[in-house]
Amino acid sequence: MKKMLKNYFMLAAALTMVMAMLCGCSNDATTNVDNGNDITTNVDDGNDTATNVNDSDDIATNVGNNFGTFTTVTDGKLIMATNAYFPPYEYYEGDAIVGIDAEVAQAIADKLGLELEIQDMEFGSIITAVQTGKVDMGLAGMTVTEERLQNVDFTTSYATGIQSIIVPEGSEITSVDDLAGHIIGVQLSTTGDIYATDEFGADYVEQYNKGADAVLALTQGKLDAVIIDNQPALSFVAANEGLIILDTEYAIEDYAACISKNNTDLMNAVNTALEELIADGTIQEILDKYITAE
Ligand code: ARG
């Protein structure tokens, strides 16, 4: 009898375990309470689930068009990073950031069914913001360079830029060849900065956060020249007395939007949208609105 009783208990215990395993009830709860890590994992998983739910909204939005499925940082939004001191590509009109890039991005967002959000930051922070997934793309009159291509991908180019040289009227600098040994102002981290520093040495290059500040310093006689993209150069020269743009092209460049190397689906979608906008003349219309042929 003693033995039978023991067997009975063993059977009962075994049955309880099987039941518990099958219904996954109280024992599991105990496990989670005991194991803080599991709980943390579950909290994280909850976020993942939320992200996935959002992602599936994107997918739903894009059913039936050419843009495939893609994810953005915030569901339903296209977040663009720029540096809004670069007219006519981006500049402030009151509180609003307007210009060629703002309109190009709006046209892309419209095609993708997304709401455009523009974040203004230092030019040198844009690539990091894209790389680290804080924004969806950078659009900032940004030149495609080999070095940047190591960190981000670029879309099809939508515009051309030329590095120009601004000098005071009557300057002894009349061409690129005269620049050596002079103090050159640039916007920090731009191609103008990179070329000038490479070619003339950091001692001869003054970096400014905004192109306009470099131009201001030029008008105050603190600099001998400013190297900057031709379109902002034209607008800064128009806004300041006594400056001219030299008739030499320091470098000819392609502008494009940059997107994370980890988001090829978004890259494909943006590229498809952009290529459609190039093909139907929308991009040219935007450029013509801001750039008057000389
Ligand atoms: N094209 C130059 C570059 O890519 C200058 C761009 C500056 N853009 C701006 N939004 N501040 O380096």
PDB file of C-alpha atoms and ligand atoms in Angstrom:
ATOM      1  CA  MET A   1       0.000   0.000   0.000  1.00  0.00           C
ATOM      2  CA  LYS A   2       2.804   2.341   0.835  1.00  0.00           C
ATOM      3  CA  LYS A   3       4.332   1.629  -2.535  1.00  0.00           C
ATOM      4  CA  MET A   4       1.044   2.151  -4.332  1.00  0.00           C
ATOM      5  CA  LEU A   5       0.580   5.475  -2.625  1.00  0.00           C
ATOM      6  CA  LYS A   6       4.044   6.552  -3.661  1.00  0.00           C
ATOM      7  CA  ASN A   7       3.291   5.562  -7.243  1.00  0.00           C
ATOM      8  CA  TYR A   8       0.091   7.513  -7.106  1.00  0.00           C
ATOM      9  CA  PHE A   9       1.894  10.644  -5.998  1.00  0.00           C
ATOM     10  CA  MET A  10       4.490  10.223  -8.701  1.00  0.00           C
ATOM     11  CA  LEU A  11       1.767   9.809 -11.283  1.00  0.00           C
ATOM     12  CA  ALA A  12      -0.067  12.858  -9.988  1.00  0.00           C
ATOM     13  CA  ALA A  13       3.131  14.903 -10.030  1.00  0.00           C
ATOM     14  CA  ALA A  14       3.892  13.776 -13.568  1.00  0.00           C
ATOM     15  CA  LEU A  15       0.346  14.619 -14.676  1.00  0.00           C
ATOM     16  CA  THR A  16       0.590  18.079 -13.143  1.00  0.00           C
ATOM     17  CA  MET A  17       3.820  18.715 -14.992  1.00  0.00           C
ATOM     18  CA  VAL A  18       2.334  17.583 -18.290  1.00  0.00           C
ATOM     19  CA  MET A  19      -0.743  19.752 -17.718  1.00  0.00           C
ATOM     20  CA  ALA A  20       1.421  22.700 -16.864  1.00  0.00           C
ATOM     21  CA  MET A  21       3.504  22.172 -19.975  1.00  0.00           C
ATOM     22  CA  LEU A  22       0.426  21.878 -22.139  1.00  0.00           C
ATOM     23  CA  CYS A  23      -1.421  24.918 -20.879  1.00  0.00           C
ATOM     24  CA  GLY A  24       1.666  27.004 -20.121  1.00  0.00           C
ATOM     25  CA  CYS A  25       0.055  28.580 -17.071  1.00  0.00           C
ATOM     26  CA  SER A  26       1.290  29.260 -13.548  1.00  0.00           C
ATOM     27  CA  ASN A  27       4.750  27.726 -13.923  1.00  0.00           C
ATOM     28  CA  ASP A  28       5.649  30.068 -16.768  1.00  0.00           C
ATOM     29  CA  ALA A  29       4.567  33.075 -14.798  1.00  0.00           C
ATOM     30  CA  THR A  30       6.866  31.962 -12.008  1.00  0.00           C
ATOM     31  CA  THR A  31       9.722  31.635 -14.455  1.00  0.00           C
ATOM     32  CA  ASN A  32       9.280  35.185 -15.706  1.00  0.00           C
ATOM     33  CA  VAL A  33       9.073  36.671 -12.249  1.00  0.00           C
ATOM     34  CA  ASP A  34      12.230  34.829 -11.285  1.00  0.00           C
ATOM     35  CA  ASN A  35      14.058  35.878 -14.375  1.00  0.00           C
ATOM     36  CA  GLY A  36      14.450  39.611 -14.724  1.00  0.00           C
ATOM     37  CA  ASN A  37      16.186  39.226 -18.046  1.00  0.00           C
ATOM     38  CA  ASP A  38      13.199  37.508 -19.550  1.00  0.00           C
ATOM     39  CA  ILE A  39      10.969  40.335 -18.484  1.00  0.00           C
ATOM     40  CA  THR A  40      13.323  42.872 -20.038  1.00  0.00           C
ATOM     41  CA  THR A  41      13.389  40.824 -23.208  1.00  0.00           C
ATOM     42  CA  ASN A  42       9.626  40.790 -23.249  1.00  0.00           C
ATOM     43  CA  VAL A  43       9.488  44.571 -22.885  1.00  0.00           C
ATOM     44  CA  ASP A  44      11.820  44.893 -25.856  1.00  0.00           C
ATOM     45  CA  ASP A  45       9.785  42.404 -27.808  1.00  0.00           C
ATOM     46  CA  GLY A  46       6.739  44.542 -27.192  1.00  0.00           C
ATOM     47  CA  ASN A  47       8.452  47.451 -28.952  1.00  0.00           C
ATOM     48  CA  ASP A  48       9.427  45.223 -31.818  1.00  0.00           C
ATOM     49  CA  THR A  49       5.866  44.142 -32.182  1.00  0.00           C
ATOM     50  CA  ALA A  50       4.745  47.750 -32.279  1.00  0.00           C
ATOM     51  CA  THR A  51       7.319  48.493 -34.967  1.00  0.00           C
ATOM     52  CA  ASN A  52       6.154  45.547 -36.979  1.00  0.00           C
ATOM     53  CA  VAL A  53       2.578  46.649 -36.690  1.00  0.00           C
ATOM     54  CA  ASN A  54       3.610  50.049 -38.028  1.00  0.00           C
ATOM     55  CA  ASP A  55       5.637  48.477 -40.766  1.00  0.00           C
ATOM     56  CA  SER A  56       2.682  46.538 -41.985  1.00  0.00           C
ATOM     57  CA  ASP A  57       0.821  49.854 -42.338  1.00  0.00           C
ATOM     58  CA  ASP A  58       3.543  50.988 -44.715  1.00  0.00           C
ATOM     59  CA  ILE A  59       3.120  47.835 -46.672  1.00  0.00           C
ATOM     60  CA  ALA A  60      -0.616  48.372 -46.871  1.00  0.00           C
ATOM     61  CA  THR A  61      -0.135  51.975 -48.037  1.00  0.00           C
ATOM     62  CA  ASN A  62       2.052  50.855 -50.854  1.00  0.00           C
ATOM     63  CA  VAL A  63       0.023  48.040 -52.269  1.00  0.00           C
ATOM     64  CA  GLY A  64      -0.699  48.658 -55.921  1.00  0.00           C
ATOM     65  CA  ASN A  65       2.115  51.049 -56.841  1.00  0.00           C
ATOM     66  CA  ASN A  66       5.687  50.800 -58.063  1.00  0.00           C
ATOM     67  CA  PHE A  67       7.411  51.522 -54.803  1.00  0.00           C
ATOM     68  CA  GLY A  68       7.463  48.087 -53.219  1.00  0.00           C
ATOM     69  CA  THR A  69       7.521  47.697 -49.480  1.00  0.00           C
ATOM     70  CA  PHE A  70       9.775  49.782 -47.309  1.00  0.00           C
ATOM     71  CA  THR A  71      10.114  51.052 -43.788  1.00  0.00           C
ATOM     72  CA  THR A  72      10.707  54.562 -42.525  1.00  0.00           C
ATOM     73  CA  VAL A  73      11.919  55.770 -39.119  1.00  0.00           C
ATOM     74  CA  THR A  74       8.410  56.876 -38.156  1.00  0.00           C
ATOM     75  CA  ASP A  75       5.453  55.172 -39.724  1.00  0.00           C
ATOM     76  CA  GLY A  76       3.770  57.340 -42.335  1.00  0.00           C
ATOM     77  CA  LYS A  77       6.553  59.935 -42.389  1.00  0.00           C
ATOM     78  CA  LEU A  78       9.557  60.713 -44.545  1.00  0.00           C
ATOM     79  CA  ILE A  79      12.057  62.460 -42.296  1.00  0.00           C
ATOM     80  CA  MET A  80      14.640  64.467 -44.195  1.00  0.00           C
ATOM     81  CA  ALA A  81      17.774  65.963 -42.686  1.00  0.00           C
ATOM     82  CA  THR A  82      19.164  69.143 -44.159  1.00  0.00           C
ATOM     83  CA  ASN A  83      21.179  72.251 -43.315  1.00  0.00           C
ATOM     84  CA  ALA A  84      18.850  75.102 -44.130  1.00  0.00           C
ATOM     85  CA  TYR A  85      21.406  77.822 -44.845  1.00  0.00           C
ATOM     86  CA  PHE A  86      22.040  76.988 -48.454  1.00  0.00           C
ATOM     87  CA  PRO A  87      19.820  79.047 -50.744  1.00  0.00           C
ATOM     88  CA  PRO A  88      18.144  78.291 -53.104  1.00  0.00           C
ATOM     89  CA  TYR A  89      18.340  74.582 -52.143  1.00  0.00           C
ATOM     90  CA  GLU A  90      17.212  75.149 -48.561  1.00  0.00           C
ATOM     91  CA  TYR A  91      16.608  78.265 -46.536  1.00  0.00           C
ATOM     92  CA  TYR A  92      14.147  79.706 -44.063  1.00  0.00           C
ATOM     93  CA  GLU A  93      11.115  81.698 -45.048  1.00  0.00           C
ATOM     94  CA  GLY A  94       9.786  82.658 -41.630  1.00  0.00           C
ATOM     95  CA  ASP A  95       9.694  79.389 -39.708  1.00  0.00           C
ATOM     96  CA  ALA A  96       9.369  77.226 -42.804  1.00  0.00           C
ATOM     97  CA  ILE A  97      12.253  75.566 -44.603  1.00  0.00           C
ATOM     98  CA  VAL A  98      11.738  76.100 -48.315  1.00  0.00           C
ATOM     99  CA  GLY A  99      13.751  75.720 -51.505  1.00  0.00           C
ATOM    100  CA  ILE A 100      14.602  73.190 -54.186  1.00  0.00           C
ATOM    101  CA  ASP A 101      15.347  70.317 -51.802  1.00  0.00           C
ATOM    102  CA  ALA A 102      12.225  70.950 -49.718  1.00  0.00           C
ATOM    103  CA  GLU A 103      10.112  70.782 -52.888  1.00  0.00           C
ATOM    104  CA  VAL A 104      11.917  67.740 -54.290  1.00  0.00           C
ATOM    105  CA  ALA A 105      11.447  65.934 -50.973  1.00  0.00           C
ATOM    106  CA  GLN A 106       7.773  66.957 -50.835  1.00  0.00           C
ATOM    107  CA  ALA A 107       7.220  65.567 -54.334  1.00  0.00           C
ATOM    108  CA  ILE A 108       8.912  62.285 -53.343  1.00  0.00           C
ATOM    109  CA  ALA A 109       6.904  62.068 -50.106  1.00  0.00           C
ATOM    110  CA  ASP A 110       3.671  62.702 -52.023  1.00  0.00           C
ATOM    111  CA  LYS A 111       4.437  59.850 -54.405  1.00  0.00           C
ATOM    112  CA  LEU A 112       5.233  57.489 -51.532  1.00  0.00           C
ATOM    113  CA  GLY A 113       2.138  58.520 -49.574  1.00  0.00           C
ATOM    114  CA  LEU A 114       4.224  59.869 -46.694  1.00  0.00           C
ATOM    115  CA  GLU A 115       4.132  63.072 -44.687  1.00  0.00           C
ATOM    116  CA  LEU A 116       7.358  65.062 -45.077  1.00  0.00           C
ATOM    117  CA  GLU A 117       9.199  66.230 -41.964  1.00  0.00           C
ATOM    118  CA  ILE A 118      12.338  68.351 -42.363  1.00  0.00           C
ATOM    119  CA  GLN A 119      14.993  68.434 -39.644  1.00  0.00           C
ATOM    120  CA  ASP A 120      17.568  71.216 -39.758  1.00  0.00           C
ATOM    121  CA  MET A 121      21.045  70.343 -38.466  1.00  0.00           C
ATOM    122  CA  GLU A 122      24.709  71.090 -39.056  1.00  0.00           C
ATOM    123  CA  PHE A 123      25.778  69.976 -42.501  1.00  0.00           C
ATOM    124  CA  GLY A 124      28.420  67.697 -40.996  1.00  0.00           C
ATOM    125  CA  SER A 125      25.792  65.836 -38.922  1.00  0.00           C
ATOM    126  CA  ILE A 126      23.535  64.818 -41.788  1.00  0.00           C
ATOM    127  CA  ILE A 127      25.372  61.643 -42.842  1.00  0.00           C
ATOM    128  CA  THR A 128      25.600  60.411 -39.237  1.00  0.00           C
ATOM    129  CA  ALA A 129      21.878  61.054 -38.730  1.00  0.00           C
ATOM    130  CA  VAL A 130      21.145  58.968 -41.839  1.00  0.00           C
ATOM    131  CA  GLN A 131      23.612  56.239 -40.883  1.00  0.00           C
ATOM    132  CA  THR A 132      22.308  55.879 -37.354  1.00  0.00           C
ATOM    133  CA  GLY A 133      18.670  55.710 -38.461  1.00  0.00           C
ATOM    134  CA  LYS A 134      17.576  59.000 -36.863  1.00  0.00           C
ATOM    135  CA  VAL A 135      16.259  60.255 -40.200  1.00  0.00           C
ATOM    136  CA  ASP A 136      15.242  58.570 -43.444  1.00  0.00           C
ATOM    137  CA  MET A 137      17.322  60.593 -45.854  1.00  0.00           C
ATOM    138  CA  GLY A 138      19.633  63.545 -46.221  1.00  0.00           C
ATOM    139  CA  LEU A 139      18.813  66.119 -48.888  1.00  0.00           C
ATOM    140  CA  ALA A 140      21.012  69.155 -48.680  1.00  0.00           C
ATOM    141  CA  GLY A 141      22.553  70.079 -52.017  1.00  0.00           C
ATOM    142  CA  MET A 142      24.846  67.250 -51.028  1.00  0.00           C
ATOM    143  CA  THR A 143      27.549  66.209 -53.449  1.00  0.00           C
ATOM    144  CA  VAL A 144      28.086  62.530 -54.170  1.00  0.00           C
ATOM    145  CA  THR A 145      31.683  61.748 -53.192  1.00  0.00           C
ATOM    146  CA  GLU A 146      33.645  58.515 -52.939  1.00  0.00           C
ATOM    147  CA  GLU A 147      34.282  59.152 -49.274  1.00  0.00           C
ATOM    148  CA  ARG A 148      30.609  59.665 -48.440  1.00  0.00           C
ATOM    149  CA  LEU A 149      29.736  56.550 -50.437  1.00  0.00           C
ATOM    150  CA  GLN A 150      31.668  54.552 -47.846  1.00  0.00           C
ATOM    151  CA  ASN A 151      29.061  55.547 -45.259  1.00  0.00           C
ATOM    152  CA  VAL A 152      25.770  56.042 -47.094  1.00  0.00           C
ATOM    153  CA  ASP A 153      24.161  55.273 -50.435  1.00  0.00           C
ATOM    154  CA  PHE A 154      23.120  58.014 -52.847  1.00  0.00           C
ATOM    155  CA  THR A 155      20.047  58.171 -55.067  1.00  0.00           C
ATOM    156  CA  THR A 156      20.097  59.115 -58.715  1.00  0.00           C
ATOM    157  CA  SER A 157      21.409  62.656 -59.036  1.00  0.00           C
ATOM    158  CA  TYR A 158      18.766  65.384 -59.393  1.00  0.00           C
ATOM    159  CA  ALA A 159      20.974  68.448 -59.888  1.00  0.00           C
ATOM    160  CA  THR A 160      24.492  69.647 -60.662  1.00  0.00           C
ATOM    161  CA  GLY A 161      26.599  71.900 -58.480  1.00  0.00           C
ATOM    162  CA  ILE A 162      29.756  73.815 -59.237  1.00  0.00           C
ATOM    163  CA  GLN A 163      32.258  74.937 -56.619  1.00  0.00           C
ATOM    164  CA  SER A 164      32.685  78.679 -57.133  1.00  0.00           C
ATOM    165  CA  ILE A 165      35.181  81.161 -55.795  1.00  0.00           C
ATOM    166  CA  ILE A 166      33.913  84.439 -54.337  1.00  0.00           C
ATOM    167  CA  VAL A 167      36.358  87.343 -53.898  1.00  0.00           C
ATOM    168  CA  PRO A 168      36.033  91.050 -53.149  1.00  0.00           C
ATOM    169  CA  GLU A 169      35.839  93.283 -56.221  1.00  0.00           C
ATOM    170  CA  GLY A 170      39.319  94.251 -57.353  1.00  0.00           C
ATOM    171  CA  SER A 171      40.961  91.250 -55.649  1.00  0.00           C
ATOM    172  CA  GLU A 172      44.346  90.118 -56.925  1.00  0.00           C
ATOM    173  CA  ILE A 173      42.876  86.602 -57.030  1.00  0.00           C
ATOM    174  CA  THR A 174      41.521  86.168 -60.526  1.00  0.00           C
ATOM    175  CA  SER A 175      41.614  82.374 -60.934  1.00  0.00           C
ATOM    176  CA  VAL A 176      42.044  79.127 -58.987  1.00  0.00           C
ATOM    177  CA  ASP A 177      45.777  79.359 -59.614  1.00  0.00           C
ATOM    178  CA  ASP A 178      46.004  82.527 -57.503  1.00  0.00           C
ATOM    179  CA  LEU A 179      44.433  80.967 -54.391  1.00  0.00           C
ATOM    180  CA  ALA A 180      47.569  79.404 -52.873  1.00  0.00           C
ATOM    181  CA  GLY A 181      48.825  81.291 -49.837  1.00  0.00           C
ATOM    182  CA  HIS A 182      45.522  83.135 -49.311  1.00  0.00           C
ATOM    183  CA  ILE A 183      42.994  82.653 -46.525  1.00  0.00           C
ATOM    184  CA  ILE A 184      39.963  80.819 -47.835  1.00  0.00           C
ATOM    185  CA  GLY A 185      36.605  80.608 -46.075  1.00  0.00           C
ATOM    186  CA  VAL A 186      34.380  77.536 -46.436  1.00  0.00           C
ATOM    187  CA  GLN A 187      31.332  75.914 -44.876  1.00  0.00           C
ATOM    188  CA  LEU A 188      32.479  73.194 -42.468  1.00  0.00           C
ATOM    189  CA  SER A 189      32.467  69.621 -43.842  1.00  0.00           C
ATOM    190  CA  THR A 190      31.419  70.623 -47.345  1.00  0.00           C
ATOM    191  CA  THR A 191      33.284  69.638 -50.473  1.00  0.00           C
ATOM    192  CA  GLY A 192      34.607  73.225 -50.668  1.00  0.00           C
ATOM    193  CA  ASP A 193      36.153  72.631 -47.234  1.00  0.00           C
ATOM    194  CA  ILE A 194      37.546  69.237 -48.213  1.00  0.00           C
ATOM    195  CA  TYR A 195      39.092  70.446 -51.519  1.00  0.00           C
ATOM    196  CA  ALA A 196      40.538  73.638 -50.050  1.00  0.00           C
ATOM    197  CA  THR A 197      42.021  71.857 -47.039  1.00  0.00           C
ATOM    198  CA  ASP A 198      43.524  69.145 -49.271  1.00  0.00           C
ATOM    199  CA  GLU A 199      44.946  71.569 -51.771  1.00  0.00           C
ATOM    200  CA  PHE A 200      46.066  74.539 -49.694  1.00  0.00           C
ATOM    201  CA  GLY A 201      46.421  73.117 -46.179  1.00  0.00           C
ATOM    202  CA  ALA A 202      44.308  73.596 -43.051  1.00  0.00           C
ATOM    203  CA  ASP A 203      46.298  76.712 -42.065  1.00  0.00           C
ATOM    204  CA  TYR A 204      44.846  78.561 -45.026  1.00  0.00           C
ATOM    205  CA  VAL A 205      41.260  77.445 -44.536  1.00  0.00           C
ATOM    206  CA  GLU A 206      38.727  79.064 -42.168  1.00  0.00           C
ATOM    207  CA  GLN A 207      35.691  76.875 -41.502  1.00  0.00           C
ATOM    208  CA  TYR A 208      32.274  78.374 -40.758  1.00  0.00           C
ATOM    209  CA  ASN A 209      29.068  76.631 -39.727  1.00  0.00           C
ATOM    210  CA  LYS A 210      27.129  78.558 -42.353  1.00  0.00           C
ATOM    211  CA  GLY A 211      28.211  79.617 -45.809  1.00  0.00           C
ATOM    212  CA  ALA A 212      26.672  83.037 -45.166  1.00  0.00           C
ATOM    213  CA  ASP A 213      29.010  83.532 -42.188  1.00  0.00           C
ATOM    214  CA  ALA A 214      32.020  82.848 -44.401  1.00  0.00           C
ATOM    215  CA  VAL A 215      30.731  85.406 -46.898  1.00  0.00           C
ATOM    216  CA  LEU A 216      30.170  87.924 -44.096  1.00  0.00           C
ATOM    217  CA  ALA A 217      33.770  87.433 -42.941  1.00  0.00           C
ATOM    218  CA  LEU A 218      34.876  88.019 -46.527  1.00  0.00           C
ATOM    219  CA  THR A 219      33.039  91.355 -46.629  1.00  0.00           C
ATOM    220  CA  GLN A 220      34.773  92.285 -43.353  1.00  0.00           C
ATOM    221  CA  GLY A 221      38.200  91.667 -44.861  1.00  0.00           C
ATOM    222  CA  LYS A 222      38.927  88.643 -42.641  1.00  0.00           C
ATOM    223  CA  LEU A 223      39.262  86.332 -45.637  1.00  0.00           C
ATOM    224  CA  ASP A 224      40.659  86.564 -49.166  1.00  0.00           C
ATOM    225  CA  ALA A 225      38.158  84.231 -50.823  1.00  0.00           C
ATOM    226  CA  VAL A 226      35.251  81.883 -50.162  1.00  0.00           C
ATOM    227  CA  ILE A 227      34.797  78.546 -51.921  1.00  0.00           C
ATOM    228  CA  ILE A 228      31.169  77.492 -52.041  1.00  0.00           C
ATOM    229  CA  ASP A 229      28.605  75.971 -54.423  1.00  0.00           C
ATOM    230  CA  ASN A 230      27.599  78.260 -57.278  1.00  0.00           C
ATOM    231  CA  GLN A 231      23.907  78.726 -56.446  1.00  0.00           C
ATOM    232  CA  PRO A 232      24.376  79.835 -52.839  1.00  0.00           C
ATOM    233  CA  ALA A 233      27.358  81.863 -54.094  1.00  0.00           C
ATOM    234  CA  LEU A 234      25.038  83.772 -56.441  1.00  0.00           C
ATOM    235  CA  SER A 235      22.533  84.450 -53.704  1.00  0.00           C
ATOM    236  CA  PHE A 236      25.186  85.517 -51.144  1.00  0.00           C
ATOM    237  CA  VAL A 237      26.854  87.834 -53.676  1.00  0.00           C
ATOM    238  CA  ALA A 238      23.466  89.331 -54.539  1.00  0.00           C
ATOM    239  CA  ALA A 239      22.880  89.998 -50.827  1.00  0.00           C
ATOM    240  CA  ASN A 240      26.285  91.650 -50.208  1.00  0.00           C
ATOM    241  CA  GLU A 241      27.877  94.665 -51.880  1.00  0.00           C
ATOM    242  CA  GLY A 242      31.335  94.502 -53.365  1.00  0.00           C
ATOM    243  CA  LEU A 243      31.741  90.795 -54.024  1.00  0.00           C
ATOM    244  CA  ILE A 244      32.174  88.926 -57.294  1.00  0.00           C
ATOM    245  CA  ILE A 245      32.240  85.295 -58.381  1.00  0.00           C
ATOM    246  CA  LEU A 246      35.305  84.308 -60.402  1.00  0.00           C
ATOM    247  CA  ASP A 247      34.668  82.961 -63.829  1.00  0.00           C
ATOM    248  CA  THR A 248      36.384  79.656 -63.062  1.00  0.00           C
ATOM    249  CA  GLU A 249      34.744  76.386 -62.156  1.00  0.00           C
ATOM    250  CA  TYR A 250      36.666  74.877 -59.301  1.00  0.00           C
ATOM    251  CA  ALA A 251      34.799  71.544 -59.433  1.00  0.00           C
ATOM    252  CA  ILE A 252      31.619  70.213 -61.032  1.00  0.00           C
ATOM    253  CA  GLU A 253      29.549  67.920 -58.826  1.00  0.00           C
ATOM    254  CA  ASP A 254      26.387  65.822 -58.699  1.00  0.00           C
ATOM    255  CA  TYR A 255      23.816  66.411 -55.968  1.00  0.00           C
ATOM    256  CA  ALA A 256      21.797  63.474 -54.657  1.00  0.00           C
ATOM    257  CA  ALA A 257      19.846  62.330 -51.600  1.00  0.00           C
ATOM    258  CA  CYS A 258      21.644  59.998 -49.207  1.00  0.00           C
ATOM    259  CA  ILE A 259      19.973  57.026 -47.542  1.00  0.00           C
ATOM    260  CA  SER A 260      21.230  54.412 -45.096  1.00  0.00           C
ATOM    261  CA  LYS A 261      23.042  51.424 -46.570  1.00  0.00           C
ATOM    262  CA  ASN A 262      20.758  49.321 -44.351  1.00  0.00           C
ATOM    263  CA  ASN A 263      17.568  50.533 -45.977  1.00  0.00           C
ATOM    264  CA  THR A 264      17.788  49.428 -49.592  1.00  0.00           C
ATOM    265  CA  ASP A 265      13.990  49.060 -49.767  1.00  0.00           C
ATOM    266  CA  LEU A 266      13.561  52.750 -48.990  1.00  0.00           C
ATOM    267  CA  MET A 267      16.401  53.557 -51.394  1.00  0.00           C
ATOM    268  CA  ASN A 268      14.580  51.700 -54.176  1.00  0.00           C
ATOM    269  CA  ALA A 269      11.285  53.413 -53.390  1.00  0.00           C
ATOM    270  CA  VAL A 270      12.819  56.915 -53.253  1.00  0.00           C
ATOM    271  CA  ASN A 271      14.828  56.268 -56.410  1.00  0.00           C
ATOM    272  CA  THR A 272      11.763  55.045 -58.277  1.00  0.00           C
ATOM    273  CA  ALA A 273       9.819  58.129 -57.167  1.00  0.00           C
ATOM    274  CA  LEU A 274      12.713  60.464 -58.012  1.00  0.00           C
ATOM    275  CA  GLU A 275      13.259  58.908 -61.435  1.00  0.00           C
ATOM    276  CA  GLU A 276       9.560  59.328 -62.230  1.00  0.00           C
ATOM    277  CA  LEU A 277       9.798  62.969 -61.159  1.00  0.00           C
ATOM    278  CA  ILE A 278      12.843  63.478 -63.369  1.00  0.00           C
ATOM    279  CA  ALA A 279      11.165  61.736 -66.319  1.00  0.00           C
ATOM    280  CA  ASP A 280       7.939  63.771 -66.136  1.00  0.00           C
ATOM    281  CA  GLY A 281       9.761  67.105 -65.834  1.00  0.00           C
ATOM    282  CA  THR A 282       8.753  67.865 -62.226  1.00  0.00           C
ATOM    283  CA  ILE A 283      12.344  68.162 -61.006  1.00  0.00           C
ATOM    284  CA  GLN A 284      13.283  70.497 -63.862  1.00  0.00           C
ATOM    285  CA  GLU A 285      10.241  72.648 -63.056  1.00  0.00           C
ATOM    286  CA  ILE A 286      11.347  72.914 -59.427  1.00  0.00           C
ATOM    287  CA  LEU A 287      14.921  73.816 -60.453  1.00  0.00           C
ATOM    288  CA  ASP A 288      13.661  76.427 -62.936  1.00  0.00           C
ATOM    289  CA  LYS A 289      11.457  77.998 -60.286  1.00  0.00           C
ATOM    290  CA  TYR A 290      14.513  78.778 -58.123  1.00  0.00           C
ATOM    291  CA  ILE A 291      17.341  79.036 -60.632  1.00  0.00           C
ATOM    292  CA  THR A 292      17.065  81.620 -63.356  1.00  0.00           C
ATOM    293  CA  ALA A 293      19.206  80.878 -66.394  1.00  0.00           C
ATOM    294  CA  GLU A 294      22.098  83.316 -66.692  1.00  0.00           C
TER     295      GLU A 294
HETATM  296  N1  ARG B   1      27.646  70.495 -52.171  1.00  0.00           N
HETATM  297  C1  ARG B   1      28.441  70.695 -51.023  1.00  0.00           C
HETATM  298  C2  ARG B   1      28.696  69.384 -50.321  1.00  0.00           C
HETATM  299  O1  ARG B   1      28.025  68.448 -50.537  1.00  0.00           O
HETATM  300  C3  ARG B   1      27.837  71.682 -50.051  1.00  0.00           C
HETATM  301  C4  ARG B   1      26.478  71.348 -49.567  1.00  0.00           C
HETATM  302  C5  ARG B   1      26.046  72.228 -48.414  1.00  0.00           C
HETATM  303  N2  ARG B   1      24.665  72.079 -48.184  1.00  0.00           N
HETATM  304  C6  ARG B   1      23.966  72.665 -47.212  1.00  0.00           C
HETATM  305  N3  ARG B   1      22.684  72.436 -47.143  1.00  0.00           N
HETATM  306  N4  ARG B   1      24.550  73.464 -46.369  1.00  0.00           N
HETATM  307  O2  ARG B   1      29.573  69.271 -49.521  1.00  0.00           O
END
